């Protein structure tokens, strides 16, 4: 006999009843009541964000359930990271076509393992029948006025990106069968892991508090997401194409494909941020402390718009011939 709604919540998502679990910590009233009541640390501000993932739109039906659980929370933690917020708690709105215990066990294990890694407590949710979709709302805390925003970039700031953007898109195109030449098996598995199990850059976001002047996480493509920062900050920027990080797996691909993936790949969950040039060494140290490489790719300028230069870093910033911007970012209501 299959589980009913309340049994499945109890078995997989109500951690208060898990013998191995320590029980509620942050929630004053935990998961299982009509509301969870949580107590943020005194004087802290609450940072809140929601992201939904829909089967066929954000993930393939064949994905491993544990990786899906991981990613559903990871994309939300990435938003907290971009704001420099420390994860506290989350809620889970789950829409399931049927009760599939193999799926639920895997999903819950991937989800709760990442939650534990970031000390982020599942405090409630909602469970309904329907096409498979996962909605998560995360809450984090940040000292008053210290949240990293999209609006703080200043002319003269350096533009940075963490990690290796472009790998998730490489895997997606491999799945779609569009890559010529095809990826090696080893490259495919590495890129696939980045697409299916991204690492939210939470530690980096925390290290950038009081250091970065603006930040955003790259979910829809680097240039598109940069556009949001430039618009909110009322500035422009120049990027040195030669300074873009190219992961070892991407490096073996044709140059045009490398650029497409890094600049407009999407699903990266890296942090794109700006910081005063005088604090260059501190940014490198922040990356090191967080265990994530950070790459300086451009310069914020007063003149509006984005300039792509095909060279590297000169005495005063990006140099080279201007390259037309042929990259657009992902938009659910515009793209196929
Ligand atoms: P109500 O009808 O009062 O909104 P529900 O019947 O939807 O309550 O949920 C009962 C309890 O189980 C609530 O505490 C809710 O937060 C929790 N819950 C429901 N679905 C989930 C889920 N997917 N993950 C975690 N907690 C859940
Ligand atoms: Mg409900």
mmCIF file of C-alpha atoms in Angstrom, residues 14-332:
data_model
loop_
_atom_site.group_PDB
_atom_site.id
_atom_site.type_symbol
_atom_site.label_atom_id
_atom_site.label_comp_id
_atom_site.label_asym_id
_atom_site.label_seq_id
_atom_site.Cartn_x
_atom_site.Cartn_y
_atom_site.Cartn_z
ATOM 1 C CA UNK A 14 9.768 15.737 9.392
ATOM 2 C CA UNK A 15 13.167 15.642 10.987
ATOM 3 C CA UNK A 16 11.921 16.034 14.519
ATOM 4 C CA UNK A 17 10.923 12.371 14.328
ATOM 5 C CA UNK A 18 14.181 11.142 12.862
ATOM 6 C CA UNK A 19 15.913 9.153 15.604
ATOM 7 C CA UNK A 20 19.394 10.081 14.373
ATOM 8 C CA UNK A 21 18.543 13.749 14.199
ATOM 9 C CA UNK A 22 19.202 16.162 17.013
ATOM 10 C CA UNK A 23 15.689 17.571 16.704
ATOM 11 C CA UNK A 24 14.824 21.204 16.194
ATOM 12 C CA UNK A 25 17.539 23.739 16.838
ATOM 13 C CA UNK A 26 16.608 26.994 15.185
ATOM 14 C CA UNK A 27 12.918 26.478 14.989
ATOM 15 C CA UNK A 28 11.206 27.413 18.248
ATOM 16 C CA UNK A 29 8.129 25.690 16.830
ATOM 17 C CA UNK A 30 9.373 23.072 14.338
ATOM 18 C CA UNK A 31 8.156 21.352 11.215
ATOM 19 C CA UNK A 32 4.820 19.637 11.851
ATOM 20 C CA UNK A 33 2.774 22.488 13.258
ATOM 21 C CA UNK A 34 0.712 25.010 11.282
ATOM 22 C CA UNK A 35 3.617 27.411 11.227
ATOM 23 C CA UNK A 36 7.254 27.032 12.054
ATOM 24 C CA UNK A 37 8.465 29.772 14.368
ATOM 25 C CA UNK A 38 12.117 30.597 14.012
ATOM 26 C CA UNK A 39 14.317 32.887 16.048
ATOM 27 C CA UNK A 40 17.017 34.708 14.080
ATOM 28 C CA UNK A 41 20.000 35.849 16.152
ATOM 29 C CA UNK A 42 19.364 39.148 17.945
ATOM 30 C CA UNK A 43 19.918 42.183 15.739
ATOM 31 C CA UNK A 44 20.347 40.227 12.503
ATOM 32 C CA UNK A 45 18.365 40.880 9.342
ATOM 33 C CA UNK A 46 16.553 38.075 7.515
ATOM 34 C CA UNK A 47 17.426 37.397 3.848
ATOM 35 C CA UNK A 48 14.690 35.423 2.028
ATOM 36 C CA UNK A 49 14.625 33.897 -1.448
ATOM 37 C CA UNK A 50 12.524 31.372 -3.425
ATOM 38 C CA UNK A 51 13.384 29.200 -6.419
ATOM 39 C CA UNK A 52 11.208 26.634 -8.165
ATOM 40 C CA UNK A 53 12.329 23.686 -10.278
ATOM 41 C CA UNK A 54 9.918 22.031 -12.715
ATOM 42 C CA UNK A 55 10.464 18.696 -14.438
ATOM 43 C CA UNK A 56 11.220 19.096 -18.140
ATOM 44 C CA UNK A 57 12.041 22.740 -17.623
ATOM 45 C CA UNK A 58 14.825 22.712 -15.023
ATOM 46 C CA UNK A 59 15.745 19.057 -14.905
ATOM 47 C CA UNK A 60 15.431 15.877 -16.926
ATOM 48 C CA UNK A 61 13.138 13.101 -15.709
ATOM 49 C CA UNK A 62 16.116 10.722 -15.702
ATOM 50 C CA UNK A 63 18.154 12.691 -13.138
ATOM 51 C CA UNK A 64 19.281 10.828 -10.028
ATOM 52 C CA UNK A 65 16.810 11.754 -7.219
ATOM 53 C CA UNK A 66 19.608 12.478 -4.704
ATOM 54 C CA UNK A 67 21.239 14.918 -7.133
ATOM 55 C CA UNK A 68 17.867 16.539 -7.733
ATOM 56 C CA UNK A 69 17.345 17.026 -3.988
ATOM 57 C CA UNK A 70 20.819 18.526 -3.735
ATOM 58 C CA UNK A 71 20.305 20.896 -6.636
ATOM 59 C CA UNK A 72 16.874 22.099 -5.533
ATOM 60 C CA UNK A 73 18.411 23.410 -2.312
ATOM 61 C CA UNK A 74 21.735 24.411 -3.915
ATOM 62 C CA UNK A 75 20.141 26.923 -6.289
ATOM 63 C CA UNK A 76 18.419 28.538 -3.319
ATOM 64 C CA UNK A 77 21.553 28.606 -1.144
ATOM 65 C CA UNK A 78 23.296 30.249 -4.095
ATOM 66 C CA UNK A 79 20.936 33.216 -3.759
ATOM 67 C CA UNK A 80 21.827 33.540 -0.079
ATOM 68 C CA UNK A 81 25.508 33.336 -1.041
ATOM 69 C CA UNK A 82 25.079 36.179 -3.525
ATOM 70 C CA UNK A 83 23.686 38.321 -0.718
ATOM 71 C CA UNK A 84 26.396 37.375 1.759
ATOM 72 C CA UNK A 85 23.772 35.770 4.003
ATOM 73 C CA UNK A 86 24.360 32.813 6.326
ATOM 74 C CA UNK A 87 21.822 29.993 5.785
ATOM 75 C CA UNK A 88 19.339 29.409 8.618
ATOM 76 C CA UNK A 89 16.262 27.522 7.464
ATOM 77 C CA UNK A 90 14.140 26.546 4.468
ATOM 78 C CA UNK A 91 10.676 25.344 3.529
ATOM 79 C CA UNK A 92 9.890 22.775 0.850
ATOM 80 C CA UNK A 93 6.809 22.837 -1.403
ATOM 81 C CA UNK A 94 6.729 19.502 -3.163
ATOM 82 C CA UNK A 95 4.354 18.554 -5.979
ATOM 83 C CA UNK A 96 4.506 14.842 -6.798
ATOM 84 C CA UNK A 97 2.737 12.885 -9.551
ATOM 85 C CA UNK A 98 2.667 9.785 -7.273
ATOM 86 C CA UNK A 99 4.218 8.437 -4.098
ATOM 87 C CA UNK A 100 7.418 6.795 -5.297
ATOM 88 C CA UNK A 101 9.431 5.783 -2.239
ATOM 89 C CA UNK A 102 12.618 5.118 -4.176
ATOM 90 C CA UNK A 103 12.418 8.663 -5.512
ATOM 91 C CA UNK A 104 11.504 10.162 -2.120
ATOM 92 C CA UNK A 105 14.296 8.385 -0.232
ATOM 93 C CA UNK A 106 16.914 9.540 -2.752
ATOM 94 C CA UNK A 107 15.539 13.047 -3.010
ATOM 95 C CA UNK A 108 15.393 13.500 0.769
ATOM 96 C CA UNK A 109 18.929 12.132 1.248
ATOM 97 C CA UNK A 110 20.475 14.534 -1.289
ATOM 98 C CA UNK A 111 18.433 17.461 -0.010
ATOM 99 C CA UNK A 112 19.098 16.900 3.691
ATOM 100 C CA UNK A 113 22.801 16.112 3.220
ATOM 101 C CA UNK A 114 23.327 19.546 1.649
ATOM 102 C CA UNK A 115 21.101 21.118 4.311
ATOM 103 C CA UNK A 116 23.284 19.621 7.041
ATOM 104 C CA UNK A 117 26.461 20.690 5.270
ATOM 105 C CA UNK A 118 25.260 24.292 5.457
ATOM 106 C CA UNK A 119 23.483 23.971 8.800
ATOM 107 C CA UNK A 120 20.197 24.983 7.167
ATOM 108 C CA UNK A 121 17.131 23.535 8.887
ATOM 109 C CA UNK A 122 14.038 22.218 7.062
ATOM 110 C CA UNK A 123 11.260 23.913 9.049
ATOM 111 C CA UNK A 124 8.150 23.143 7.027
ATOM 112 C CA UNK A 125 6.573 22.849 3.628
ATOM 113 C CA UNK A 126 3.627 21.679 1.627
ATOM 114 C CA UNK A 127 2.953 18.442 -0.254
ATOM 115 C CA UNK A 128 0.479 18.118 -3.117
ATOM 116 C CA UNK A 129 -0.217 15.853 -6.090
ATOM 117 C CA UNK A 130 0.512 17.113 -9.591
ATOM 118 C CA UNK A 131 3.315 17.389 -12.178
ATOM 119 C CA UNK A 132 6.720 17.039 -10.449
ATOM 120 C CA UNK A 133 7.863 20.429 -9.162
ATOM 121 C CA UNK A 134 9.961 21.567 -6.212
ATOM 122 C CA UNK A 135 9.633 24.997 -4.630
ATOM 123 C CA UNK A 136 12.043 25.984 -1.898
ATOM 124 C CA UNK A 137 12.153 29.160 0.165
ATOM 125 C CA UNK A 138 15.382 29.776 2.061
ATOM 126 C CA UNK A 139 16.013 32.130 4.928
ATOM 127 C CA UNK A 140 19.403 33.402 5.972
ATOM 128 C CA UNK A 141 20.777 36.051 8.256
ATOM 129 C CA UNK A 142 22.988 39.028 7.602
ATOM 130 C CA UNK A 143 24.179 41.879 9.847
ATOM 131 C CA UNK A 144 22.159 45.092 9.322
ATOM 132 C CA UNK A 145 23.148 46.902 6.131
ATOM 133 C CA UNK A 146 25.730 44.287 5.111
ATOM 134 C CA UNK A 147 23.741 42.334 2.523
ATOM 135 C CA UNK A 148 25.553 42.288 -0.828
ATOM 136 C CA UNK A 149 23.343 43.905 -3.452
ATOM 137 C CA UNK A 150 23.283 44.301 -7.221
ATOM 138 C CA UNK A 151 23.310 48.063 -6.926
ATOM 139 C CA UNK A 152 26.712 48.888 -5.422
ATOM 140 C CA UNK A 153 29.185 48.619 -8.326
ATOM 141 C CA UNK A 154 31.332 51.741 -8.749
ATOM 142 C CA UNK A 155 33.452 52.921 -11.696
ATOM 143 C CA UNK A 156 36.998 51.666 -11.150
ATOM 144 C CA UNK A 157 35.898 48.499 -9.322
ATOM 145 C CA UNK A 158 37.241 45.230 -10.614
ATOM 146 C CA UNK A 159 34.766 42.618 -11.876
ATOM 147 C CA UNK A 160 35.272 39.046 -10.654
ATOM 148 C CA UNK A 161 33.725 35.637 -11.185
ATOM 149 C CA UNK A 162 34.215 32.570 -9.000
ATOM 150 C CA UNK A 163 34.995 29.032 -10.127
ATOM 151 C CA UNK A 164 34.369 27.677 -13.604
ATOM 152 C CA UNK A 165 31.257 29.012 -15.309
ATOM 153 C CA UNK A 166 30.211 27.183 -18.479
ATOM 154 C CA UNK A 167 30.492 23.557 -17.399
ATOM 155 C CA UNK A 168 26.796 23.022 -16.687
ATOM 156 C CA UNK A 169 25.927 24.167 -20.197
ATOM 157 C CA UNK A 170 28.571 21.869 -21.631
ATOM 158 C CA UNK A 171 26.787 18.937 -20.014
ATOM 159 C CA UNK A 172 23.379 20.155 -21.188
ATOM 160 C CA UNK A 173 24.575 20.355 -24.795
ATOM 161 C CA UNK A 174 26.126 16.894 -24.470
ATOM 162 C CA UNK A 175 22.725 15.593 -23.329
ATOM 163 C CA UNK A 176 21.116 17.344 -26.269
ATOM 164 C CA UNK A 177 23.672 15.744 -28.611
ATOM 165 C CA UNK A 178 24.694 19.054 -30.191
ATOM 166 C CA UNK A 179 28.455 18.870 -29.484
ATOM 167 C CA UNK A 180 30.864 18.391 -32.373
ATOM 168 C CA UNK A 181 33.203 16.758 -31.631
ATOM 169 C CA UNK A 182 31.389 14.897 -28.821
ATOM 170 C CA UNK A 183 32.687 15.066 -25.237
ATOM 171 C CA UNK A 184 34.894 12.314 -23.867
ATOM 172 C CA UNK A 185 33.219 10.114 -21.267
ATOM 173 C CA UNK A 186 35.367 11.549 -18.483
ATOM 174 C CA UNK A 187 34.631 15.168 -19.452
ATOM 175 C CA UNK A 188 30.929 14.383 -19.687
ATOM 176 C CA UNK A 189 30.797 12.911 -16.176
ATOM 177 C CA UNK A 190 32.661 15.907 -14.710
ATOM 178 C CA UNK A 191 30.461 18.456 -16.491
ATOM 179 C CA UNK A 192 27.356 16.476 -15.641
ATOM 180 C CA UNK A 193 28.222 16.613 -11.947
ATOM 181 C CA UNK A 194 28.500 20.391 -12.188
ATOM 182 C CA UNK A 195 25.093 20.586 -13.884
ATOM 183 C CA UNK A 196 23.320 18.158 -11.570
ATOM 184 C CA UNK A 197 25.066 18.895 -8.272
ATOM 185 C CA UNK A 198 26.339 22.490 -8.190
ATOM 186 C CA UNK A 199 28.192 23.770 -5.097
ATOM 187 C CA UNK A 200 26.604 26.960 -3.779
ATOM 188 C CA UNK A 201 29.358 29.473 -2.982
ATOM 189 C CA UNK A 202 28.099 30.218 0.517
ATOM 190 C CA UNK A 203 31.524 30.508 2.187
ATOM 191 C CA UNK A 204 32.700 32.902 -0.519
ATOM 192 C CA UNK A 205 29.595 35.062 -0.138
ATOM 193 C CA UNK A 206 30.257 35.333 3.604
ATOM 194 C CA UNK A 207 33.929 36.180 3.000
ATOM 195 C CA UNK A 208 32.889 38.954 0.588
ATOM 196 C CA UNK A 209 30.761 40.795 3.165
ATOM 197 C CA UNK A 210 32.148 44.283 3.592
ATOM 198 C CA UNK A 211 34.532 43.661 0.687
ATOM 199 C CA UNK A 212 32.476 43.253 -2.499
ATOM 200 C CA UNK A 213 30.635 46.370 -3.664
ATOM 201 C CA UNK A 214 27.999 44.312 -5.516
ATOM 202 C CA UNK A 215 27.243 40.656 -6.186
ATOM 203 C CA UNK A 216 24.866 38.352 -8.057
ATOM 204 C CA UNK A 217 24.839 34.608 -8.632
ATOM 205 C CA UNK A 218 25.128 33.435 -12.213
ATOM 206 C CA UNK A 219 22.037 31.413 -13.019
ATOM 207 C CA UNK A 220 20.913 32.716 -16.419
ATOM 208 C CA UNK A 221 24.319 33.314 -18.030
ATOM 209 C CA UNK A 222 27.250 35.522 -17.014
ATOM 210 C CA UNK A 223 26.601 38.425 -19.387
ATOM 211 C CA UNK A 224 22.880 38.494 -18.786
ATOM 212 C CA UNK A 225 23.321 38.477 -15.021
ATOM 213 C CA UNK A 226 26.052 41.114 -15.295
ATOM 214 C CA UNK A 227 23.501 43.224 -17.153
ATOM 215 C CA UNK A 228 21.325 43.246 -14.006
ATOM 216 C CA UNK A 229 24.234 44.538 -11.920
ATOM 217 C CA UNK A 230 25.179 47.245 -14.430
ATOM 218 C CA UNK A 231 21.597 48.419 -14.695
ATOM 219 C CA UNK A 232 20.979 48.535 -10.938
ATOM 220 C CA UNK A 233 24.343 50.187 -10.312
ATOM 221 C CA UNK A 234 23.941 52.639 -13.245
ATOM 222 C CA UNK A 235 27.397 51.855 -14.591
ATOM 223 C CA UNK A 236 29.010 50.074 -17.547
ATOM 224 C CA UNK A 237 31.888 47.604 -17.804
ATOM 225 C CA UNK A 238 34.665 46.222 -19.972
ATOM 226 C CA UNK A 239 35.510 42.510 -19.997
ATOM 227 C CA UNK A 240 38.815 40.974 -21.131
ATOM 228 C CA UNK A 241 37.843 37.824 -23.025
ATOM 229 C CA UNK A 242 41.393 36.575 -22.514
ATOM 230 C CA UNK A 243 40.945 36.759 -18.737
ATOM 231 C CA UNK A 244 37.860 34.517 -18.623
ATOM 232 C CA UNK A 245 38.334 31.310 -16.647
ATOM 233 C CA UNK A 246 38.168 28.253 -18.884
ATOM 234 C CA UNK A 247 37.860 24.961 -17.023
ATOM 235 C CA UNK A 248 40.098 22.074 -18.075
ATOM 236 C CA UNK A 249 37.078 20.330 -19.607
ATOM 237 C CA UNK A 250 36.049 23.381 -21.600
ATOM 238 C CA UNK A 251 39.614 24.122 -22.697
ATOM 239 C CA UNK A 252 39.569 21.238 -25.154
ATOM 240 C CA UNK A 253 36.497 22.627 -26.927
ATOM 241 C CA UNK A 254 36.471 25.030 -29.915
ATOM 242 C CA UNK A 255 37.056 28.652 -28.804
ATOM 243 C CA UNK A 256 33.630 29.896 -29.918
ATOM 244 C CA UNK A 257 32.009 27.140 -27.874
ATOM 245 C CA UNK A 258 34.159 27.986 -24.834
ATOM 246 C CA UNK A 259 33.003 31.599 -25.005
ATOM 247 C CA UNK A 260 29.348 30.653 -25.531
ATOM 248 C CA UNK A 261 29.428 28.449 -22.461
ATOM 249 C CA UNK A 262 31.339 30.784 -20.153
ATOM 250 C CA UNK A 263 29.514 33.977 -21.149
ATOM 251 C CA UNK A 264 25.993 32.691 -21.665
ATOM 252 C CA UNK A 265 25.852 29.096 -20.431
ATOM 253 C CA UNK A 266 23.600 29.503 -17.425
ATOM 254 C CA UNK A 267 22.951 27.167 -14.481
ATOM 255 C CA UNK A 268 26.441 27.995 -13.189
ATOM 256 C CA UNK A 269 25.750 29.129 -9.606
ATOM 257 C CA UNK A 270 29.042 30.949 -9.469
ATOM 258 C CA UNK A 271 29.263 34.409 -7.890
ATOM 259 C CA UNK A 272 29.808 37.430 -10.123
ATOM 260 C CA UNK A 273 30.889 40.402 -8.037
ATOM 261 C CA UNK A 274 32.701 43.727 -7.999
ATOM 262 C CA UNK A 275 35.192 45.111 -5.493
ATOM 263 C CA UNK A 276 37.430 48.184 -5.291
ATOM 264 C CA UNK A 277 40.700 47.670 -7.209
ATOM 265 C CA UNK A 278 42.619 48.635 -4.065
ATOM 266 C CA UNK A 279 41.226 45.508 -2.379
ATOM 267 C CA UNK A 280 42.425 43.085 -5.068
ATOM 268 C CA UNK A 281 44.629 41.101 -2.665
ATOM 269 C CA UNK A 282 41.821 40.820 -0.098
ATOM 270 C CA UNK A 283 39.505 39.371 -2.756
ATOM 271 C CA UNK A 284 42.108 36.755 -3.677
ATOM 272 C CA UNK A 285 42.488 35.935 0.021
ATOM 273 C CA UNK A 286 38.709 35.642 0.418
ATOM 274 C CA UNK A 287 38.608 33.137 -2.445
ATOM 275 C CA UNK A 288 41.446 31.190 -0.910
ATOM 276 C CA UNK A 289 39.816 31.147 2.518
ATOM 277 C CA UNK A 290 36.566 29.928 0.951
ATOM 278 C CA UNK A 291 38.368 27.298 -1.126
ATOM 279 C CA UNK A 292 37.073 28.685 -4.442
ATOM 280 C CA UNK A 293 39.244 30.229 -7.172
ATOM 281 C CA UNK A 294 38.251 33.792 -8.071
ATOM 282 C CA UNK A 295 39.060 35.353 -11.422
ATOM 283 C CA UNK A 296 39.299 39.044 -12.289
ATOM 284 C CA UNK A 297 37.621 39.382 -15.676
ATOM 285 C CA UNK A 298 36.814 43.062 -16.122
ATOM 286 C CA UNK A 299 36.531 46.612 -14.943
ATOM 287 C CA UNK A 300 33.495 48.691 -13.992
ATOM 288 C CA UNK A 301 33.305 51.952 -15.967
ATOM 289 C CA UNK A 302 31.184 55.086 -15.708
ATOM 290 C CA UNK A 303 30.115 54.867 -19.347
ATOM 291 C CA UNK A 304 26.942 52.769 -19.659
ATOM 292 C CA UNK A 305 26.967 49.539 -21.667
ATOM 293 C CA UNK A 306 29.218 46.515 -21.915
ATOM 294 C CA UNK A 307 32.463 46.387 -23.918
ATOM 295 C CA UNK A 308 34.018 43.022 -24.761
ATOM 296 C CA UNK A 309 37.730 43.214 -25.616
ATOM 297 C CA UNK A 310 39.517 40.253 -27.164
ATOM 298 C CA UNK A 311 42.797 40.715 -25.261
ATOM 299 C CA UNK A 312 43.933 40.265 -21.689
ATOM 300 C CA UNK A 313 44.664 42.679 -18.830
ATOM 301 C CA UNK A 314 46.683 45.810 -19.703
ATOM 302 C CA UNK A 315 48.119 48.507 -17.449
ATOM 303 C CA UNK A 316 44.690 50.040 -16.881
ATOM 304 C CA UNK A 317 42.289 47.209 -17.479
ATOM 305 C CA UNK A 318 41.029 45.063 -20.351
ATOM 306 C CA UNK A 319 42.726 45.595 -23.723
ATOM 307 C CA UNK A 320 42.207 44.372 -27.293
ATOM 308 C CA UNK A 321 39.847 44.705 -30.210
ATOM 309 C CA UNK A 322 36.170 45.206 -29.444
ATOM 310 C CA UNK A 323 34.079 42.067 -30.016
ATOM 311 C CA UNK A 324 30.345 42.283 -30.700
ATOM 312 C CA UNK A 325 28.139 40.925 -27.932
ATOM 313 C CA UNK A 326 26.271 38.036 -29.566
ATOM 314 C CA UNK A 327 25.168 36.505 -26.289
ATOM 315 C CA UNK A 328 21.754 36.846 -24.725
ATOM 316 C CA UNK A 329 20.695 35.498 -21.379
ATOM 317 C CA UNK A 330 18.060 32.917 -20.613
ATOM 318 C CA UNK A 331 14.467 34.062 -20.297
ATOM 319 C CA UNK A 332 11.715 31.505 -19.558
#
